[in-house]
Short mmCIF file of C-alpha atoms and ligand atoms in Angstrom, two decimals:
data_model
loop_
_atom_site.label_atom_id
_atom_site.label_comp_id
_atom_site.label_asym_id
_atom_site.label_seq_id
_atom_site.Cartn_x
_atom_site.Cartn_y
_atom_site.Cartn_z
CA UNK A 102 0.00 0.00 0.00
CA UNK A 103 1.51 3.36 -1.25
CA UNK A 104 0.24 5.87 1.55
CA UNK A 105 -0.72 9.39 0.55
CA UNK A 106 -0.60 11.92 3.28
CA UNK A 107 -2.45 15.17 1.94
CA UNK A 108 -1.71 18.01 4.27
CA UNK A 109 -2.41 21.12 1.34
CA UNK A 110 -2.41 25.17 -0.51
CA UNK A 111 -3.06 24.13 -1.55
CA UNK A 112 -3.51 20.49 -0.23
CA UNK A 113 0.33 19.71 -0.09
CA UNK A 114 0.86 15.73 -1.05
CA UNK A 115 3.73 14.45 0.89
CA UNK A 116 4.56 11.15 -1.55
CA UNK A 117 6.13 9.32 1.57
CA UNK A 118 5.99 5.88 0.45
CA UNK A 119 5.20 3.76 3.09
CA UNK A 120 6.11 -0.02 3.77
CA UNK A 121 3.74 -2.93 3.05
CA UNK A 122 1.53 -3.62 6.14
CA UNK A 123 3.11 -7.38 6.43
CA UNK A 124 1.05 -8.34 9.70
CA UNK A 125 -2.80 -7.09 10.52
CA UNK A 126 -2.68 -6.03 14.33
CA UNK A 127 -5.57 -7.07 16.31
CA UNK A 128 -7.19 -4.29 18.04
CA UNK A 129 -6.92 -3.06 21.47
CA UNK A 130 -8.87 -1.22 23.97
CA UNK A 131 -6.74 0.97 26.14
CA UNK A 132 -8.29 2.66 28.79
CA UNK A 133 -7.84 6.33 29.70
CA UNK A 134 -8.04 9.27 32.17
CA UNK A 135 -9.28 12.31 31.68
CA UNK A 136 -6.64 15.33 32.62
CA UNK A 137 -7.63 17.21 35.71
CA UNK A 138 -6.50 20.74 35.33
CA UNK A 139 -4.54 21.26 38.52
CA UNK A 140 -4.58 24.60 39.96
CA UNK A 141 -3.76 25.27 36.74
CA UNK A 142 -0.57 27.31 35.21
CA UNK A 143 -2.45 28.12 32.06
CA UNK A 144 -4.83 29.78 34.44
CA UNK A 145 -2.41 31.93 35.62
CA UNK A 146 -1.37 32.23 32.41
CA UNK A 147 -1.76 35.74 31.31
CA UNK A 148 -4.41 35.20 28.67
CA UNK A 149 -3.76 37.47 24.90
CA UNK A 150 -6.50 38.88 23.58
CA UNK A 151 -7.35 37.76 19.33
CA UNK A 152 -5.92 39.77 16.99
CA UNK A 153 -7.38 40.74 13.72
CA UNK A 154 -5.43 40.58 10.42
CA UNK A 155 -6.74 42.14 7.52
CA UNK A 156 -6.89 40.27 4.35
CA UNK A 157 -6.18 40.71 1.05
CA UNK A 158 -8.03 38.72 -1.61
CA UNK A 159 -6.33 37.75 -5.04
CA UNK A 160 -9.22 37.64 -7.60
CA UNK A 161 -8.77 36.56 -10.86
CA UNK A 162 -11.78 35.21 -13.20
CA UNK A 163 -12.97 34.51 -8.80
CA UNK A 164 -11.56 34.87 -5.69
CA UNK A 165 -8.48 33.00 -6.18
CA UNK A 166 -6.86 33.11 -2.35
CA UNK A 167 -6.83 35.59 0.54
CA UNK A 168 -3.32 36.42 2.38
CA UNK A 169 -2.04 38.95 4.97
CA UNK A 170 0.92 39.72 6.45
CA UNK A 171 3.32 38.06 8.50
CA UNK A 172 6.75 39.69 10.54
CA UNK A 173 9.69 37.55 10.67
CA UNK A 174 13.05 37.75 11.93
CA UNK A 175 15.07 40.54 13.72
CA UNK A 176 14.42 43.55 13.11
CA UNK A 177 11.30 41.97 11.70
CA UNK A 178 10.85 41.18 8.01
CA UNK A 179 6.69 41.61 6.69
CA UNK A 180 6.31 39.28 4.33
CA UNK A 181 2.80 37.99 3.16
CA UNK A 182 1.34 34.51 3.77
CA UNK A 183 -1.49 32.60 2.53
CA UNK A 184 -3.37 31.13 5.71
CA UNK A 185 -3.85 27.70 4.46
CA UNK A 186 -5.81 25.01 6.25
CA UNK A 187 -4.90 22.51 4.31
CA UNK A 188 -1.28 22.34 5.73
CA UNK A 189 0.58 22.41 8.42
CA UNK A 190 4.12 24.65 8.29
CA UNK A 191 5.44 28.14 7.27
CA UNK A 192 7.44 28.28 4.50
CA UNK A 193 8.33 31.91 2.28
CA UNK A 194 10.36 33.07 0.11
CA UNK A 195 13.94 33.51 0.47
CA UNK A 196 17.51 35.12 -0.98
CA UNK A 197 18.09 31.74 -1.38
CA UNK A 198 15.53 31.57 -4.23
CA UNK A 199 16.99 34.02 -6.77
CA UNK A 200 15.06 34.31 -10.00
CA UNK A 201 12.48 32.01 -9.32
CA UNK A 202 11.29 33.77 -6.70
CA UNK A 203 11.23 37.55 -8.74
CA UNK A 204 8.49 38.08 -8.16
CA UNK A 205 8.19 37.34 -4.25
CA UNK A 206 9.17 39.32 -1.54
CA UNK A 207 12.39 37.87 -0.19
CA UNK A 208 13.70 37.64 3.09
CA UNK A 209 16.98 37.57 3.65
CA UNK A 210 18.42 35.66 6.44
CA UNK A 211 21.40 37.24 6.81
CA UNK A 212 19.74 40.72 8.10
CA UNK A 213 18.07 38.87 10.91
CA UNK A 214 20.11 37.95 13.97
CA UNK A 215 17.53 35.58 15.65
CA UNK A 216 18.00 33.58 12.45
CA UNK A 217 18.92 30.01 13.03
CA UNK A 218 19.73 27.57 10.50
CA UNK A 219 18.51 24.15 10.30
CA UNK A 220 20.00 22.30 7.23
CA UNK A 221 17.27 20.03 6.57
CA UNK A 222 16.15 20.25 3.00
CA UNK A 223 12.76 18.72 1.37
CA UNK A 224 10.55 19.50 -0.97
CA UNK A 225 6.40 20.01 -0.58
CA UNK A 226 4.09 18.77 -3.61
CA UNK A 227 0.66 20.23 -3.59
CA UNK A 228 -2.63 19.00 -4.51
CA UNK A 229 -4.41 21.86 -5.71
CA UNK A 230 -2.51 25.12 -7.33
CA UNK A 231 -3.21 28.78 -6.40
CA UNK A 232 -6.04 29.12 -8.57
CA UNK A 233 -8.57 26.90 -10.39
CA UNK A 234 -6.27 24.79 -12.59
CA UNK A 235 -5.99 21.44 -12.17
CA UNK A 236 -2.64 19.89 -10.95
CA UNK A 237 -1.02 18.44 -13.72
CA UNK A 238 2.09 15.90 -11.62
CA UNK A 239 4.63 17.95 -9.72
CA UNK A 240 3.37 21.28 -10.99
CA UNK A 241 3.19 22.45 -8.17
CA UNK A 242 5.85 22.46 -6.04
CA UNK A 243 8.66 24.15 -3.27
CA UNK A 244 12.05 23.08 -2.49
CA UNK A 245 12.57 24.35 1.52
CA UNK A 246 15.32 24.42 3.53
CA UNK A 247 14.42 23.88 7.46
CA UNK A 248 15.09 27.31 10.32
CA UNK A 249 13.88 28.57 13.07
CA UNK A 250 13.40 32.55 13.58
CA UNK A 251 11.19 34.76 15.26
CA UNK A 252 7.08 35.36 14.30
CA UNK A 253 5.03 37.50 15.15
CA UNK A 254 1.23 37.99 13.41
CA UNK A 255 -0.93 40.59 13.87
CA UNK A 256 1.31 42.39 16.84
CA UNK A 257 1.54 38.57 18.50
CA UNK A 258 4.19 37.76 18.86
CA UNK A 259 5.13 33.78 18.78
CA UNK A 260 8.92 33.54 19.98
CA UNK A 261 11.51 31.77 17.98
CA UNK A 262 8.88 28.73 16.23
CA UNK A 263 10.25 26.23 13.03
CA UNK A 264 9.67 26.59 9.36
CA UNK A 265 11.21 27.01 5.84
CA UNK A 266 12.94 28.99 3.93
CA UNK A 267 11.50 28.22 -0.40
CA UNK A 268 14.88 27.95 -2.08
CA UNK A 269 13.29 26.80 -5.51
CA UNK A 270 9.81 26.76 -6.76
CA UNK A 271 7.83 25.64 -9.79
CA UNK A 272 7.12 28.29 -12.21
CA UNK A 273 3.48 27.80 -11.38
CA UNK A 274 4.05 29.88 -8.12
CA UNK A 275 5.90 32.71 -9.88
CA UNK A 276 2.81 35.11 -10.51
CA UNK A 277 1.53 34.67 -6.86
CA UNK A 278 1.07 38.71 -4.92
CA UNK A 279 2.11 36.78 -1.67
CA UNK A 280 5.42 35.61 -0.39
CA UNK A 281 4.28 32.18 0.99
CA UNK A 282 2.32 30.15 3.34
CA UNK A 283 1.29 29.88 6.53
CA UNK A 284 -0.27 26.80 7.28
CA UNK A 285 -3.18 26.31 9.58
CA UNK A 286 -3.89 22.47 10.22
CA UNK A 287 -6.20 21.45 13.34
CA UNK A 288 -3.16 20.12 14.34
CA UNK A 289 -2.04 22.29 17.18
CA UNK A 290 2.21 23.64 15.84
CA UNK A 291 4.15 26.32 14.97
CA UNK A 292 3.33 29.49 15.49
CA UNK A 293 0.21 29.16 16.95
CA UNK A 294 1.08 26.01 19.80
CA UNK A 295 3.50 28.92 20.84
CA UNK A 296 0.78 31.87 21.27
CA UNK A 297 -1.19 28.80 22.76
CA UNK A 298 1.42 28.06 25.40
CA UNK A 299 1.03 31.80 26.34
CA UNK A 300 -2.80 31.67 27.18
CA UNK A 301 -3.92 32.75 23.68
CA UNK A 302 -7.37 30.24 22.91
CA UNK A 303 -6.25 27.47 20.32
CA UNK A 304 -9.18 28.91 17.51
CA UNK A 305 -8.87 30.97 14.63
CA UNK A 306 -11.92 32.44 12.68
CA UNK A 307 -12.07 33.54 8.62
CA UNK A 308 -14.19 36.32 7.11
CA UNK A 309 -13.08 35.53 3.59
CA UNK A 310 -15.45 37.96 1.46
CA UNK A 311 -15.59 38.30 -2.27
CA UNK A 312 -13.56 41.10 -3.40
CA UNK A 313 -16.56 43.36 -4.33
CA UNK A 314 -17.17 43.08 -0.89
CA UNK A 315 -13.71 43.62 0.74
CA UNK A 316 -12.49 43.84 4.27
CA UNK A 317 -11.65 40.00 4.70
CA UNK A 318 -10.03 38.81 7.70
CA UNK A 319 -8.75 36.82 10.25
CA UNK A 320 -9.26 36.67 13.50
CA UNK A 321 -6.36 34.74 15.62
CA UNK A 322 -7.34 33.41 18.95
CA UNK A 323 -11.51 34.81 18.95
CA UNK A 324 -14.15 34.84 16.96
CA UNK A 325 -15.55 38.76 15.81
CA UNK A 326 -19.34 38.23 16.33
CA UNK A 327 -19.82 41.85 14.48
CA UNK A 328 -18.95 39.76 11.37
CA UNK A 329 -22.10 37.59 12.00
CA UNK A 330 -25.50 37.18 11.70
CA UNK A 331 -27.36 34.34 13.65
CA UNK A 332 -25.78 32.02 15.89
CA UNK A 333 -22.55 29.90 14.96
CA UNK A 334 -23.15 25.75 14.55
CA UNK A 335 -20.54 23.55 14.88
CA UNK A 336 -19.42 20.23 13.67
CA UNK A 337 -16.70 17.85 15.15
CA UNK A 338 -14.18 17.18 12.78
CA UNK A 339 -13.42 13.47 11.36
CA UNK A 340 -9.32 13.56 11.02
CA UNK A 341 -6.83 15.64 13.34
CA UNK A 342 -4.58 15.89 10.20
CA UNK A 343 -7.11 17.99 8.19
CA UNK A 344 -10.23 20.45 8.75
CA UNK A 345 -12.30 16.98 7.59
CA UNK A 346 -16.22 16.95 7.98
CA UNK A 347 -18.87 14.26 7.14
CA UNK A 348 -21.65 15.11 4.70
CA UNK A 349 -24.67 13.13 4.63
CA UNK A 350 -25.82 14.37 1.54
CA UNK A 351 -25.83 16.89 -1.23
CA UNK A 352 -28.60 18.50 -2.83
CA UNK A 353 -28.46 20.84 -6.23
CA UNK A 354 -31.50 23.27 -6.66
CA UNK A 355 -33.56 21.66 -4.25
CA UNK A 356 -32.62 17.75 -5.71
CA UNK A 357 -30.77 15.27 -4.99
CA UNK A 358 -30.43 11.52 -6.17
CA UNK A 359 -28.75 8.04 -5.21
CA UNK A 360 -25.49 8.94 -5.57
CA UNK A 361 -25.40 12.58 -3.87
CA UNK A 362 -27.42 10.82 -0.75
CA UNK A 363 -24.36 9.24 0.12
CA UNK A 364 -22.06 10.41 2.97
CA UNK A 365 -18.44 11.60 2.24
CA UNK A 366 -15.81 12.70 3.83
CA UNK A 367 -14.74 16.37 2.56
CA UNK A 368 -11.83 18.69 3.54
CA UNK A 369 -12.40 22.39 4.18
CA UNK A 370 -9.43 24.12 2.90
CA UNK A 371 -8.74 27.73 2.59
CA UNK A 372 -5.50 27.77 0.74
CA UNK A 373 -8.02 25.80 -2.39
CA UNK A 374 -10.22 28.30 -4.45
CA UNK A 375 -12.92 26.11 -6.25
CA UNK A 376 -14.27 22.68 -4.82
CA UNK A 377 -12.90 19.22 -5.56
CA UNK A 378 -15.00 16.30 -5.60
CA UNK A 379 -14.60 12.57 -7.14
CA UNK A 380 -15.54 12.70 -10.80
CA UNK A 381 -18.98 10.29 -10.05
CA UNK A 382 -19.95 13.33 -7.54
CA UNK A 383 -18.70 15.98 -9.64
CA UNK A 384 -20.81 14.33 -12.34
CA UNK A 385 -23.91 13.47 -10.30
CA UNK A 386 -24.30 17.41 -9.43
CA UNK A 387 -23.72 18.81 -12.84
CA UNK A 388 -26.41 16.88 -14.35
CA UNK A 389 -28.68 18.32 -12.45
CA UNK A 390 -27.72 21.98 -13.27
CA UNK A 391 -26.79 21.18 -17.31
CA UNK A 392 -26.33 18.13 -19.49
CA UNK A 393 -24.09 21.03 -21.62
CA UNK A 394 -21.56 21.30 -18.40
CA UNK A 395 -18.83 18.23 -20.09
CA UNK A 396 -15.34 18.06 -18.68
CA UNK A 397 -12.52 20.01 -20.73
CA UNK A 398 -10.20 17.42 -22.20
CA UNK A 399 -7.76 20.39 -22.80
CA UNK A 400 -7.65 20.64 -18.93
CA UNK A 401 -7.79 17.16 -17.48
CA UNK A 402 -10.35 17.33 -13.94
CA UNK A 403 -12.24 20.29 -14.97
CA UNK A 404 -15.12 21.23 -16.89
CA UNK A 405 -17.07 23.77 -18.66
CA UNK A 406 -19.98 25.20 -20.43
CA UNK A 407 -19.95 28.00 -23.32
CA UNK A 408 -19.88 31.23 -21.44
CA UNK A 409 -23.04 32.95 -22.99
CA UNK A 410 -25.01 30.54 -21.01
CA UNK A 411 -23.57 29.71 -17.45
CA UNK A 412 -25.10 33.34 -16.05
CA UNK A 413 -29.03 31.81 -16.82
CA UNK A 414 -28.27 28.76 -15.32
CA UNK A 415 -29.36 27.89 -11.42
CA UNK A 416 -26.80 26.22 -9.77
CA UNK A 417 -27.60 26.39 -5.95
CA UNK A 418 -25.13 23.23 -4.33
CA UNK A 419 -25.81 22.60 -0.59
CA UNK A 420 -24.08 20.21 1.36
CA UNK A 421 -25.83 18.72 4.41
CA UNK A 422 -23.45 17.97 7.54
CA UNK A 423 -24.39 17.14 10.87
CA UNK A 424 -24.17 19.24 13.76
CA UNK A 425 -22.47 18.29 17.60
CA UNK A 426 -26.22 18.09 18.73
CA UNK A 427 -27.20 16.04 15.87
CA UNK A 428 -28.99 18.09 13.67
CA UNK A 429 -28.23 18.32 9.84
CA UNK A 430 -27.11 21.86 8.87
CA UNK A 431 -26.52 23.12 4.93
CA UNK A 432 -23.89 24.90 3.74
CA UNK A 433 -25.26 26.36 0.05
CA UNK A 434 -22.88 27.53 -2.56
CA UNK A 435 -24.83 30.25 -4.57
CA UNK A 436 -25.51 30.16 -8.30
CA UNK A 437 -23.38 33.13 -8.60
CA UNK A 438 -20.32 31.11 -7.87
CA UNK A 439 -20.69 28.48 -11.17
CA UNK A 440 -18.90 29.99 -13.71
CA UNK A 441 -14.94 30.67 -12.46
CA UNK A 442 -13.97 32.68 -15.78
CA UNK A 443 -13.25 31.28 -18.87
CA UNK A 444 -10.54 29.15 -19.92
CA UNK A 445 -7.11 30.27 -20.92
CA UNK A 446 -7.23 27.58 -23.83
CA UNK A 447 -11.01 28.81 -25.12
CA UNK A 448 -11.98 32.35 -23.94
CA UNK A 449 -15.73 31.80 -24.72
CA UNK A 450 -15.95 28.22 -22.99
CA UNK A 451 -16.43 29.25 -18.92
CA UNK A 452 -14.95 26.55 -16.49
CA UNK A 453 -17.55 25.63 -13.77
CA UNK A 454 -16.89 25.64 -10.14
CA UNK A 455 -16.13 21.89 -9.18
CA UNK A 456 -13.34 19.99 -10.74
CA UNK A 457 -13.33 16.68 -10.25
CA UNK A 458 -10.07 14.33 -8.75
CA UNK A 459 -10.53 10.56 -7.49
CA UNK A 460 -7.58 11.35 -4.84
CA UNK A 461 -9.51 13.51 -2.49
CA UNK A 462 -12.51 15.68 -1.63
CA UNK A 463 -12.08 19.85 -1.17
CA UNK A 464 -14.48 22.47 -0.06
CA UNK A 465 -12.57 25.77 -0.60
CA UNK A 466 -13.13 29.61 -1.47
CA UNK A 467 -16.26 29.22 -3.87
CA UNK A 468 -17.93 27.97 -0.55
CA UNK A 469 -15.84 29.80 2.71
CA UNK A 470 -16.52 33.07 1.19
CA UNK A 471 -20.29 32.80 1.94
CA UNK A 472 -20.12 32.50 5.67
CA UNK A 473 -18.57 33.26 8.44
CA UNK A 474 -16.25 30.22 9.78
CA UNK A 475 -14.60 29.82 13.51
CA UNK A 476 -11.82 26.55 13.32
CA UNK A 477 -10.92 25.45 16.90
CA UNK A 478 -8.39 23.49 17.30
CA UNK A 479 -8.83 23.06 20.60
CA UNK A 480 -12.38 21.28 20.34
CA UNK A 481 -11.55 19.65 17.26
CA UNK A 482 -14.58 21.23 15.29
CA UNK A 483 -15.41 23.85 12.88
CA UNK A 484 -18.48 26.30 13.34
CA UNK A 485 -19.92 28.42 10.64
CA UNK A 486 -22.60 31.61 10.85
CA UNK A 487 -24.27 33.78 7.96
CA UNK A 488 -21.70 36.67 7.79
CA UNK A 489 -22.62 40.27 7.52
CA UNK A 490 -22.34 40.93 3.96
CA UNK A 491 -24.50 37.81 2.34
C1 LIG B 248 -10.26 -0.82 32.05
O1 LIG B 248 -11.52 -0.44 32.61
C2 LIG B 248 -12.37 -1.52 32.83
C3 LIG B 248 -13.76 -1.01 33.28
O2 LIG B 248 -13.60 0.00 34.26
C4 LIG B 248 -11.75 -2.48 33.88
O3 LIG B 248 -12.58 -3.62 34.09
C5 LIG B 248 -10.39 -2.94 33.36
O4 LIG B 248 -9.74 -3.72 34.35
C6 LIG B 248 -9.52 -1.76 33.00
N1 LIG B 248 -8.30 -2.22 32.35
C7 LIG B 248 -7.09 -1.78 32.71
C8 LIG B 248 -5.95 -2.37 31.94
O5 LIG B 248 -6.92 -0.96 33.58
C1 LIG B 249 1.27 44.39 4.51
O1 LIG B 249 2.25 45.32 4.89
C2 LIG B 249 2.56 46.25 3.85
C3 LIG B 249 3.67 47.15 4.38
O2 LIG B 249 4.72 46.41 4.86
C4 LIG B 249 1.34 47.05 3.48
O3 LIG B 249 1.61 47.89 2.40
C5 LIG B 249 0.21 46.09 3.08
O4 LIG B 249 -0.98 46.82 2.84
C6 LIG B 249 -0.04 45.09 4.18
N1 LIG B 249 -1.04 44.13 3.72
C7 LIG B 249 -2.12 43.80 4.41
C8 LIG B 249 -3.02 42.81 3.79
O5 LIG B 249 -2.35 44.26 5.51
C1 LIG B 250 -30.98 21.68 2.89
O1 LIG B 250 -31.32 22.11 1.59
C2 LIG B 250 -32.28 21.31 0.93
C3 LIG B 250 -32.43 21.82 -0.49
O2 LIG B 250 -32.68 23.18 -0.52
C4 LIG B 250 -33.58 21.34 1.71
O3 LIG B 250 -34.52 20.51 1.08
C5 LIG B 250 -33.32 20.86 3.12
O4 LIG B 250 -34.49 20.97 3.89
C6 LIG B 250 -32.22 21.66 3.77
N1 LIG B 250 -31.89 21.06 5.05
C7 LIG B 250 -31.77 21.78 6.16
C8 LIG B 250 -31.42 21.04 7.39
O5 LIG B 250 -31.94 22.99 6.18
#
């Protein structure tokens, strides 16, 4: 068995291959204690307040990917990071990238003197690109080179926490308006088990509006209830490697059928713009919007419709999940969101929201930007409220 570990922006695939399983283990029931909180240190903890960053949103054909700034280093450095649930480390652009990285903001290790060098090198393969095109093999991808340095986001400042400097990069990164990636797994690391350790609440929330709307952002450590409307519901999450909830079922302008009333497992991931589903899903939900909606041979995993028609067409996609008390709760992807712009290959063809990939399931952008969405990685679940603007 070849194991896969996805951890994304852009769902990053580590290709670890994995030995054979030789021997099946029987399972075993261990039992365990809860931890008491003795007279507890983090209660005496001085607790930080959240912080908001402001977001900026890269729109291109749709709202591609939302990033803010980031200070590293001493004197600080401000670079700007995609916050990325679908992975789990901080990587940016270096000096050590040279040309490949023209277009990035570099920092440069040598003008920080908290700087540490690590010496580990590796390289992170994504699963999804900035943007809507499919991932054609190692397209996308970062050669890093392991430090440790100072962070500090939003005026909080983390202490001296791991990540990597990009020494190389695809040219599929080059046009990116951001420096690199912050990622925000439920897994509790980095910069964030630091502001944790000093009392700051192990949640972050996202306010990821369209850019006609503006004025995304994130909150670090709260939630900012003046960006809601109506009460928050949560959902426990089904991996601790990924922002993973069940859904019991889809429906598409008020339908559904056999296949869509199945449960699957699907990854909410802010570093992907469009939604990723397995191609019998991806299939089962266009034919109820338009038997014209064919996949794009030109582009492998997506597909499209002539643009003259995809603004007539109602496309309203909710997902039913299941709430911690048990109730089922939609999240609906407007009609607005189908078309994504039109293909580089075909300017009057329009590519429709969902592309389709047997290798794992995505909620991104097309859906985050319509609510308001709190991801606690302390309780291991994600809430979401109608936000302000929608
Ligand atoms: C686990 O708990 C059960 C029920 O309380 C008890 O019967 C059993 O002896 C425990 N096992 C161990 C290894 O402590
Ligand atoms: C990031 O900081 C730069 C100045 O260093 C500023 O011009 C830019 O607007 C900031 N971006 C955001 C999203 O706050
Ligand atoms: C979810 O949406 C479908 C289709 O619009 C609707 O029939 C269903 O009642 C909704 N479920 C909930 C729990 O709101």
């Amino acid at each position: 068995m070849v194991l896969s570990l996805l951890s994304c922006v852009l769902l990053a695939l580590y290709a670890n291959a994995a030995t054979a399983e030789l021997t099946r283990p029987s399972p075993v029931t261990i039992n365990l204690s809860s931890r008491k909180v003795t007279t507890g240190q983090s209660l005496r903890r001085r607790a930080l307040p959240a912080s908001n960053i402001p977001l900026k949103d890269f729109f291109s054909g749709t709202d591609l990917q939302w990033f803010g700034n980031i200070s590293i280093g001493t004197p600080p450095q401000v670079l700007s990071v995609v916050f990325d649930t679908g992975s789990s480390s901080l990587e940016f652009a270096s000096t050590q990238c040279g040309a490949a990285c023209a277009n990035q903001k570099q920092f440069d290790p040598t003008r920080s003197s908290t700087f540490r060098d690590g010496g580990r090198t590796s390289t992170i393969t994504f699963g999804t690109g900035v943007g809507v095109d499919p991932v054609i093999g190692n397209n996308w991808q970062l050669q890093l080179r392991s430090a440790t340095d100072v962070v500090s986001i939003g005026g909080l400042n983390a202490g001296s926490v791991s990540l990597f400097l990009i020494t190389n990069q695809t040219p599929t990164f080059a046009p990116d308006p951001f420096d690199g990636i912050q990622g925000m797994s439920p897994r509790l690391t980095g910069f964030f088990a630091a502001l944790a350790a000093q009392g700051l609440p192990s949640l972050f929330s996202m306010f990821l509006t369209p850019s006609n709307v503006g004025s995304a952002e994130l909150t670090i450590g709260g939630i900012d209830t003046s960006k809601t409307t109506g009460g928050l519901t949560f959902a426990s999450i089904e991996s601790t490697s990924f922002w993973q909830l069940r859904s019991i079922q889809i429906f598409v302008n008020g339908q559904t059928s056999s296949t869509l009333q199945r449960s699957r497992n699907i990854i909410f991931d802010s570093g992907t713009s469009n939604i990723v589903l397995s191609q019998t899903d991806a299939q089962a939900i266009y034919s109820l919007i338009s038997a014209d909606i064919q996949p794009n041979p030109a582009e492998p995993g997506t597909f499209g419709i002539a643009c003259n028609r995809i603004a007539s067409l109602p496309a309203e996609i909710s997902f039913v999940f299941t709430s911690q008390e048990g109730q089922p709760f939609n999240l609906t992807i407007p009609s607005s969101e189908l078309s994504v712009g039109s293909f580089r290959s075909n300017p009057s063809l329009c590519q429709t929201l969902i592309n389709a990939d047997d290798d794992f399931t995505i909620i991104g952008g097309s859906l985050l930007k319509h609510y308001y969405s709190v991801w606690d990685i302390g309780g291991q679940r994600m809430g979401f409220a109608p936000n302000v603007f929608l």
